Amino acid sequence: MAQTIAGLTPLLRRYSHALLGAWPPAPRRQGGTRPRFDQDADDIVHEALLELWRSGARGFSLSNGASDPVANPLADSEDGLRLALYRRLTILARRHVTAQAAAERHSATCLDSEAEDIAPTPHFAWAPEKRALPRIPLELRAVLALISLEGLTYAQAGVVLDMAPDRILARLAVARARFAGEIAGAPRAHLVAVASCDMRAGQRPISEGELHRFVDDLLGDARRDAVLGFLESNPVAARRVAEWRRQSERLRQAFAPLMGAPVPVSLDFAPRESGAARGWRASASPRHGFLGRIAALFGPPDLRAGAASGPL
């Protein structure tokens, strides 16, 4: 398998934090505790990986139970496991947010209560985005994270969120407008329709959807050139496109620390010894519990069978 669980874990942590609107935590003082929101995000990843272990790699599919996963063109792709885990994280995040609301616990309260354990850092640079992200609904955070942070196509994001690509694009437009409005402190209107400007006769107008695809590098060369020409003569649309690009760049920069941060022990699936086969065997030994069992599922063939059926 091209991507191992160890390789996927930083991506899962990044997506989980974005789903909950949980900004990557600043470094803690020596002896300090982890912020609650950081633990919540990692607990969701832990639960998703636990479900992977329970079902086995073959049983953990992209299906939502209503359709045959074999019919999904992405189910057997190299990114199939990644998309399936993103899908599961989204479901678990919805449950978490619902339970949190029912218990009258809000992420801002968690941030305030844990502030004393967080050392001062240059996180003030992300203050507008840090305040804005938790204020938009989870469903909008999900599509924004999948496209801007995780770099998925609209079709791949549709698999994760069980939506058609066009619906993903429509939700992305809403998410970017809401996020920009929260950052600016004032609502932002959508570019519902963009009329052509100084375009050759017979060429169709540039749509808002094409501007989003342009930002996400999902346009063909011909339409990309047309959009570039349009932006040169339309400063309002050009400013909006630049704003969307800046959103994506700042989100990627802000969440980048999670990609290189030490993985919590509850999510550590790396082999315990040097040497490929020996490392997998060490990870899959009983003393490493279910975490090692998941590692074994992606190790040598002779370990996979035992990992799928052996006792905890």
Tab-separated table of C-alpha atoms in Angstrom:
chain	number	residue	atom	x	y	z
A	1	MET	CA	0.000	0.000	0.000
A	2	ALA	CA	1.439	3.340	-1.142
A	3	GLN	CA	0.398	5.259	1.941
A	4	THR	CA	0.877	3.795	5.384
A	5	ILE	CA	-1.034	4.683	8.489
A	6	ALA	CA	2.054	6.409	9.857
A	7	GLY	CA	2.224	8.585	6.755
A	8	LEU	CA	-1.463	9.413	6.907
A	9	THR	CA	-1.576	10.315	10.598
A	10	PRO	CA	-0.346	13.943	10.243
A	11	LEU	CA	-2.925	14.514	7.487
A	12	LEU	CA	-5.676	13.057	9.655
A	13	ARG	CA	-4.662	15.226	12.594
A	14	ARG	CA	-4.644	18.342	10.437
A	15	TYR	CA	-8.102	17.612	9.039
A	16	SER	CA	-9.513	16.712	12.449
A	17	HIS	CA	-8.269	19.960	14.009
A	18	ALA	CA	-9.736	21.996	11.141
A	19	LEU	CA	-13.058	20.147	11.413
A	20	LEU	CA	-13.402	21.141	15.052
A	21	GLY	CA	-12.174	24.653	14.386
A	22	ALA	CA	-9.293	23.825	16.711
A	23	TRP	CA	-6.214	25.868	15.899
A	24	PRO	CA	-2.913	23.974	16.244
A	25	PRO	CA	-1.857	24.436	19.867
A	26	ALA	CA	1.112	26.567	20.750
A	27	PRO	CA	4.054	24.833	22.434
A	28	ARG	CA	3.271	24.087	26.082
A	29	ARG	CA	5.310	25.038	29.059
A	30	GLN	CA	7.290	22.173	30.522
A	31	GLY	CA	4.929	20.061	32.603
A	32	GLY	CA	1.828	21.735	31.140
A	33	THR	CA	-1.213	19.817	29.983
A	34	ARG	CA	-2.570	19.581	26.465
A	35	PRO	CA	-5.458	21.928	25.639
A	36	ARG	CA	-8.841	20.214	25.614
A	37	PHE	CA	-9.538	21.108	21.989
A	38	ASP	CA	-6.245	19.516	20.916
A	39	GLN	CA	-7.075	16.307	22.774
A	40	ASP	CA	-10.576	16.258	21.274
A	41	ALA	CA	-9.190	16.469	17.737
A	42	ASP	CA	-6.707	13.653	18.366
A	43	ASP	CA	-9.373	11.545	20.093
A	44	ILE	CA	-11.440	11.671	16.905
A	45	VAL	CA	-8.455	10.439	14.883
A	46	HIS	CA	-7.875	7.707	17.462
A	47	GLU	CA	-11.516	6.592	17.184
A	48	ALA	CA	-11.368	6.510	13.373
A	49	LEU	CA	-8.248	4.356	13.442
A	50	LEU	CA	-9.803	2.106	16.073
A	51	GLU	CA	-12.770	1.563	13.747
A	52	LEU	CA	-10.304	0.748	10.968
A	53	TRP	CA	-8.788	-1.928	13.180
A	54	ARG	CA	-12.181	-3.330	14.138
A	55	SER	CA	-13.364	-3.625	10.546
A	56	GLY	CA	-10.060	-4.560	8.947
A	57	ALA	CA	-8.605	-2.798	5.928
A	58	ARG	CA	-10.991	-4.529	3.509
A	59	GLY	CA	-14.109	-3.765	5.536
A	60	PHE	CA	-13.280	-0.085	5.998
A	61	SER	CA	-14.754	1.261	2.777
A	62	LEU	CA	-15.991	4.489	1.262
A	63	SER	CA	-19.560	3.216	1.309
A	64	ASN	CA	-22.137	4.837	3.563
A	65	GLY	CA	-24.061	1.592	3.734
A	66	ALA	CA	-26.539	2.563	1.031
A	67	SER	CA	-24.431	1.718	-1.972
A	68	ASP	CA	-21.902	-0.849	-3.053
A	69	PRO	CA	-18.387	0.511	-2.396
A	70	VAL	CA	-17.124	-1.342	-5.478
A	71	ALA	CA	-19.261	0.975	-7.603
A	72	ASN	CA	-17.312	3.976	-6.352
A	73	PRO	CA	-14.534	4.769	-8.874
A	74	LEU	CA	-12.284	6.051	-6.098
A	75	ALA	CA	-12.770	3.139	-3.727
A	76	ASP	CA	-9.870	1.128	-5.104
A	77	SER	CA	-7.563	4.070	-5.817
A	78	GLU	CA	-4.337	4.829	-3.999
A	79	ASP	CA	-6.145	7.500	-1.999
A	80	GLY	CA	-9.078	5.250	-1.116
A	81	LEU	CA	-7.966	4.665	2.478
A	82	ARG	CA	-7.263	8.350	2.996
A	83	LEU	CA	-10.709	9.352	1.705
A	84	ALA	CA	-12.393	6.667	3.814
A	85	LEU	CA	-10.642	7.952	6.937
A	86	TYR	CA	-11.548	11.554	6.111
A	87	ARG	CA	-15.147	10.431	5.697
A	88	ARG	CA	-15.113	8.702	9.069
A	89	LEU	CA	-13.487	11.686	10.769
A	90	THR	CA	-16.251	13.926	9.409
A	91	ILE	CA	-18.951	11.670	10.849
A	92	LEU	CA	-17.203	11.498	14.217
A	93	ALA	CA	-16.708	15.271	14.270
A	94	ARG	CA	-20.434	15.804	13.684
A	95	ARG	CA	-21.206	13.588	16.657
A	96	HIS	CA	-18.665	15.371	18.804
A	97	VAL	CA	-19.990	18.836	17.956
A	98	THR	CA	-23.564	17.707	18.608
A	99	ALA	CA	-22.614	16.259	21.994
A	100	GLN	CA	-20.592	19.349	22.826
A	101	ALA	CA	-23.529	21.633	22.047
A	102	ALA	CA	-25.868	19.477	24.106
A	103	ALA	CA	-23.508	19.774	27.078
A	104	GLU	CA	-23.232	23.526	26.548
A	105	ARG	CA	-19.499	23.291	25.987
A	106	HIS	CA	-18.166	25.693	23.374
A	107	SER	CA	-14.680	25.664	21.801
A	108	ALA	CA	-14.096	29.281	22.908
A	109	THR	CA	-14.685	28.243	26.522
A	110	CYS	CA	-12.162	25.451	26.121
A	111	LEU	CA	-9.622	27.859	24.690
A	112	ASP	CA	-10.102	30.336	27.555
A	113	SER	CA	-9.940	27.672	30.262
A	114	GLU	CA	-6.756	26.172	28.886
A	115	ALA	CA	-5.014	29.454	28.071
A	116	GLU	CA	-2.843	29.315	31.176
A	117	ASP	CA	-1.168	26.127	29.933
A	118	ILE	CA	-0.162	27.633	26.599
A	119	ALA	CA	3.095	29.503	26.292
A	120	PRO	CA	3.103	32.847	24.444
A	121	THR	CA	3.999	32.346	20.764
A	122	PRO	CA	3.772	34.215	17.455
A	123	HIS	CA	0.231	32.765	17.036
A	124	PHE	CA	-1.056	36.340	17.070
A	125	ALA	CA	-0.220	36.357	13.354
A	126	TRP	CA	-3.171	34.019	12.791
A	127	ALA	CA	-5.525	35.784	15.195
A	128	PRO	CA	-8.184	36.776	12.594
A	129	GLU	CA	-8.370	33.272	11.112
A	130	LYS	CA	-8.140	31.657	14.544
A	131	ARG	CA	-11.210	33.585	15.684
A	132	ALA	CA	-13.088	33.101	12.415
A	133	LEU	CA	-12.711	29.359	11.813
A	134	PRO	CA	-14.750	28.122	14.827
A	135	ARG	CA	-17.501	30.603	13.973
A	136	ILE	CA	-18.477	28.992	10.688
A	137	PRO	CA	-20.543	25.773	10.741
A	138	LEU	CA	-18.803	22.408	10.761
A	139	GLU	CA	-20.146	21.512	7.305
A	140	LEU	CA	-18.513	24.628	5.857
A	141	ARG	CA	-15.274	23.975	7.746
A	142	ALA	CA	-15.236	20.463	6.311
A	143	VAL	CA	-15.390	21.510	2.672
A	144	LEU	CA	-12.939	24.367	3.250
A	145	ALA	CA	-10.462	22.007	4.917
A	146	LEU	CA	-10.787	19.284	2.284
A	147	ILE	CA	-10.150	21.682	-0.597
A	148	SER	CA	-7.839	24.318	0.869
A	149	LEU	CA	-5.893	22.248	3.412
A	150	GLU	CA	-5.963	18.703	2.079
A	151	GLY	CA	-5.858	19.602	-1.611
A	152	LEU	CA	-8.652	17.272	-2.725
A	153	THR	CA	-10.521	17.672	-5.979
A	154	TYR	CA	-14.238	18.424	-5.851
A	155	ALA	CA	-14.961	14.819	-6.829
A	156	GLN	CA	-12.803	13.476	-3.992
A	157	ALA	CA	-14.364	15.872	-1.486
A	158	GLY	CA	-17.753	14.686	-2.741
A	159	VAL	CA	-16.835	11.120	-1.823
A	160	VAL	CA	-15.912	12.224	1.704
A	161	LEU	CA	-19.039	14.338	2.231
A	162	ASP	CA	-21.409	12.225	0.110
A	163	MET	CA	-22.168	15.039	-2.345
A	164	ALA	CA	-21.991	15.665	-6.070
A	165	PRO	CA	-18.984	17.778	-7.186
A	166	ASP	CA	-21.269	20.662	-8.184
A	167	ARG	CA	-22.751	20.678	-4.705
A	168	ILE	CA	-19.256	20.718	-3.217
A	169	LEU	CA	-18.451	23.767	-5.350
A	170	ALA	CA	-21.616	25.539	-4.196
A	171	ARG	CA	-20.809	24.827	-0.544
A	172	LEU	CA	-17.203	25.930	-1.049
A	173	ALA	CA	-18.418	29.292	-2.354
A	174	VAL	CA	-20.527	29.734	0.779
A	175	ALA	CA	-17.652	28.623	3.036
A	176	ARG	CA	-15.162	31.061	1.530
A	177	ALA	CA	-17.625	33.947	1.754
A	178	ARG	CA	-18.529	33.136	5.374
A	179	PHE	CA	-14.889	32.700	6.376
A	180	ALA	CA	-13.902	35.995	4.736
A	181	GLY	CA	-16.844	37.729	6.394
A	182	GLU	CA	-15.888	36.434	9.835
A	183	ILE	CA	-12.300	37.565	9.323
A	184	ALA	CA	-13.358	41.020	8.146
A	185	GLY	CA	-16.157	41.355	10.676
A	186	ALA	CA	-18.717	42.073	7.952
A	187	PRO	CA	-20.728	39.797	5.633
A	188	ARG	CA	-19.323	39.149	2.172
A	189	ALA	CA	-21.588	38.867	-0.871
A	190	HIS	CA	-21.167	36.015	-3.342
A	191	LEU	CA	-20.115	36.590	-6.920
A	192	VAL	CA	-23.296	34.861	-8.086
A	193	ALA	CA	-22.782	35.635	-11.745
A	194	VAL	CA	-19.757	37.200	-13.402
A	195	ALA	CA	-20.443	38.902	-16.722
A	196	SER	CA	-17.840	38.681	-19.444
A	197	CYS	CA	-15.656	41.727	-19.826
A	198	ASP	CA	-13.777	42.503	-23.043
A	199	MET	CA	-14.023	38.879	-24.085
A	200	ARG	CA	-14.057	37.700	-27.680
A	201	ALA	CA	-17.501	37.396	-29.224
A	202	GLY	CA	-19.004	33.954	-28.851
A	203	GLN	CA	-16.984	32.975	-25.774
A	204	ARG	CA	-19.088	32.126	-22.750
A	205	PRO	CA	-18.864	34.401	-19.699
A	206	ILE	CA	-16.633	33.540	-16.781
A	207	SER	CA	-18.667	32.106	-13.906
A	208	GLU	CA	-18.013	32.254	-10.187
A	209	GLY	CA	-17.499	28.486	-10.252
A	210	GLU	CA	-14.655	28.901	-12.718
A	211	LEU	CA	-13.036	31.453	-10.441
A	212	HIS	CA	-13.084	28.914	-7.595
A	213	ARG	CA	-11.698	26.216	-9.890
A	214	PHE	CA	-8.990	28.660	-10.965
A	215	VAL	CA	-7.985	29.219	-7.323
A	216	ASP	CA	-7.922	25.456	-6.736
A	217	ASP	CA	-5.942	24.700	-9.937
A	218	LEU	CA	-8.784	22.638	-11.392
A	219	LEU	CA	-9.260	24.462	-14.716
A	220	GLY	CA	-8.082	23.330	-18.131
A	221	ASP	CA	-5.517	25.459	-19.945
A	222	ALA	CA	-8.012	27.107	-22.314
A	223	ARG	CA	-10.380	28.312	-19.611
A	224	ARG	CA	-7.479	29.194	-17.332
A	225	ASP	CA	-6.177	31.624	-19.946
A	226	ALA	CA	-9.677	33.051	-20.334
A	227	VAL	CA	-9.963	33.580	-16.580
A	228	LEU	CA	-6.550	35.272	-16.467
A	229	GLY	CA	-7.649	37.637	-19.200
A	230	PHE	CA	-10.879	38.360	-17.367
A	231	LEU	CA	-9.133	39.077	-14.075
A	232	GLU	CA	-6.803	41.560	-15.738
A	233	SER	CA	-9.797	43.685	-16.706
A	234	ASN	CA	-11.969	43.097	-13.628
A	235	PRO	CA	-10.313	44.372	-10.432
A	236	VAL	CA	-13.272	43.419	-8.205
A	237	ALA	CA	-13.096	39.756	-9.231
A	238	ALA	CA	-9.291	39.866	-9.086
A	239	ARG	CA	-9.400	41.056	-5.466
A	240	ARG	CA	-11.867	38.336	-4.562
A	241	VAL	CA	-9.715	35.617	-6.175
A	242	ALA	CA	-6.631	36.957	-4.385
A	243	GLU	CA	-8.565	36.829	-1.109
A	244	TRP	CA	-9.505	33.166	-1.676
A	245	ARG	CA	-5.904	32.291	-2.480
A	246	ARG	CA	-4.730	34.079	0.647
A	247	GLN	CA	-7.265	32.141	2.739
A	248	SER	CA	-5.883	28.822	1.477
A	249	GLU	CA	-2.252	29.842	1.884
A	250	ARG	CA	-2.734	31.110	5.434
A	251	LEU	CA	-4.673	28.019	6.465
A	252	ARG	CA	-1.917	25.765	5.106
A	253	GLN	CA	0.762	27.809	6.860
A	254	ALA	CA	-1.141	27.922	10.141
A	255	PHE	CA	-1.764	24.163	10.244
A	256	ALA	CA	1.716	23.263	8.952
A	257	PRO	CA	3.114	22.670	12.489
A	258	LEU	CA	0.907	19.596	12.821
A	259	MET	CA	2.661	17.996	9.844
A	260	GLY	CA	6.010	17.983	11.605
A	261	ALA	CA	4.906	17.738	15.222
A	262	PRO	CA	5.593	14.594	17.274
A	263	VAL	CA	2.688	12.172	16.992
A	264	PRO	CA	0.879	11.504	20.299
A	265	VAL	CA	1.477	8.003	21.617
A	266	SER	CA	-2.191	7.115	21.068
A	267	LEU	CA	-1.682	7.669	17.333
A	268	ASP	CA	1.848	6.307	16.924
A	269	PHE	CA	1.853	3.417	14.454
A	270	ALA	CA	5.511	3.574	13.437
A	271	PRO	CA	7.546	0.336	13.541
A	272	ARG	CA	9.339	-0.084	16.853
A	273	GLU	CA	12.558	-1.614	15.507
A	274	SER	CA	14.810	-1.035	12.531
A	275	GLY	CA	14.360	-3.267	9.530
A	276	ALA	CA	11.106	-3.475	7.622
A	277	ALA	CA	9.850	-6.953	8.490
A	278	ARG	CA	11.303	-6.940	11.988
A	279	GLY	CA	9.772	-3.518	12.627
A	280	TRP	CA	6.342	-4.646	11.502
A	281	ARG	CA	6.568	-7.740	13.666
A	282	ALA	CA	7.545	-5.660	16.684
A	283	SER	CA	4.645	-3.281	16.065
A	284	ALA	CA	2.206	-6.160	15.749
A	285	SER	CA	3.280	-7.941	18.902
A	286	PRO	CA	0.693	-8.328	21.697
A	287	ARG	CA	2.501	-5.879	23.931
A	288	HIS	CA	1.626	-3.072	21.518
A	289	GLY	CA	-2.116	-3.768	21.616
A	290	PHE	CA	-4.513	-2.639	18.928
A	291	LEU	CA	-2.143	0.119	17.723
A	292	GLY	CA	0.356	-2.500	16.665
A	293	ARG	CA	-2.448	-4.524	15.105
A	294	ILE	CA	-3.296	-1.652	12.781
A	295	ALA	CA	0.361	-1.323	11.836
A	296	ALA	CA	0.439	-5.022	11.033
A	297	LEU	CA	-2.468	-4.653	8.622
A	298	PHE	CA	-0.123	-2.684	6.376
A	299	GLY	CA	2.959	-4.794	6.956
A	300	PRO	CA	4.188	-8.049	5.375
A	301	PRO	CA	1.461	-10.435	4.100
A	302	ASP	CA	2.094	-13.061	6.768
A	303	LEU	CA	1.307	-10.509	9.477
A	304	ARG	CA	-1.900	-9.188	7.924
A	305	ALA	CA	-3.904	-12.387	8.340
A	306	GLY	CA	-3.077	-12.655	12.005
A	307	ALA	CA	-3.744	-8.956	12.613
A	308	ALA	CA	-7.204	-9.161	11.061
A	309	SER	CA	-8.399	-11.987	13.322
A	310	GLY	CA	-6.136	-12.197	16.364
A	311	PRO	CA	-7.244	-11.264	19.897
A	312	LEU	CA	-6.551	-7.900	21.495
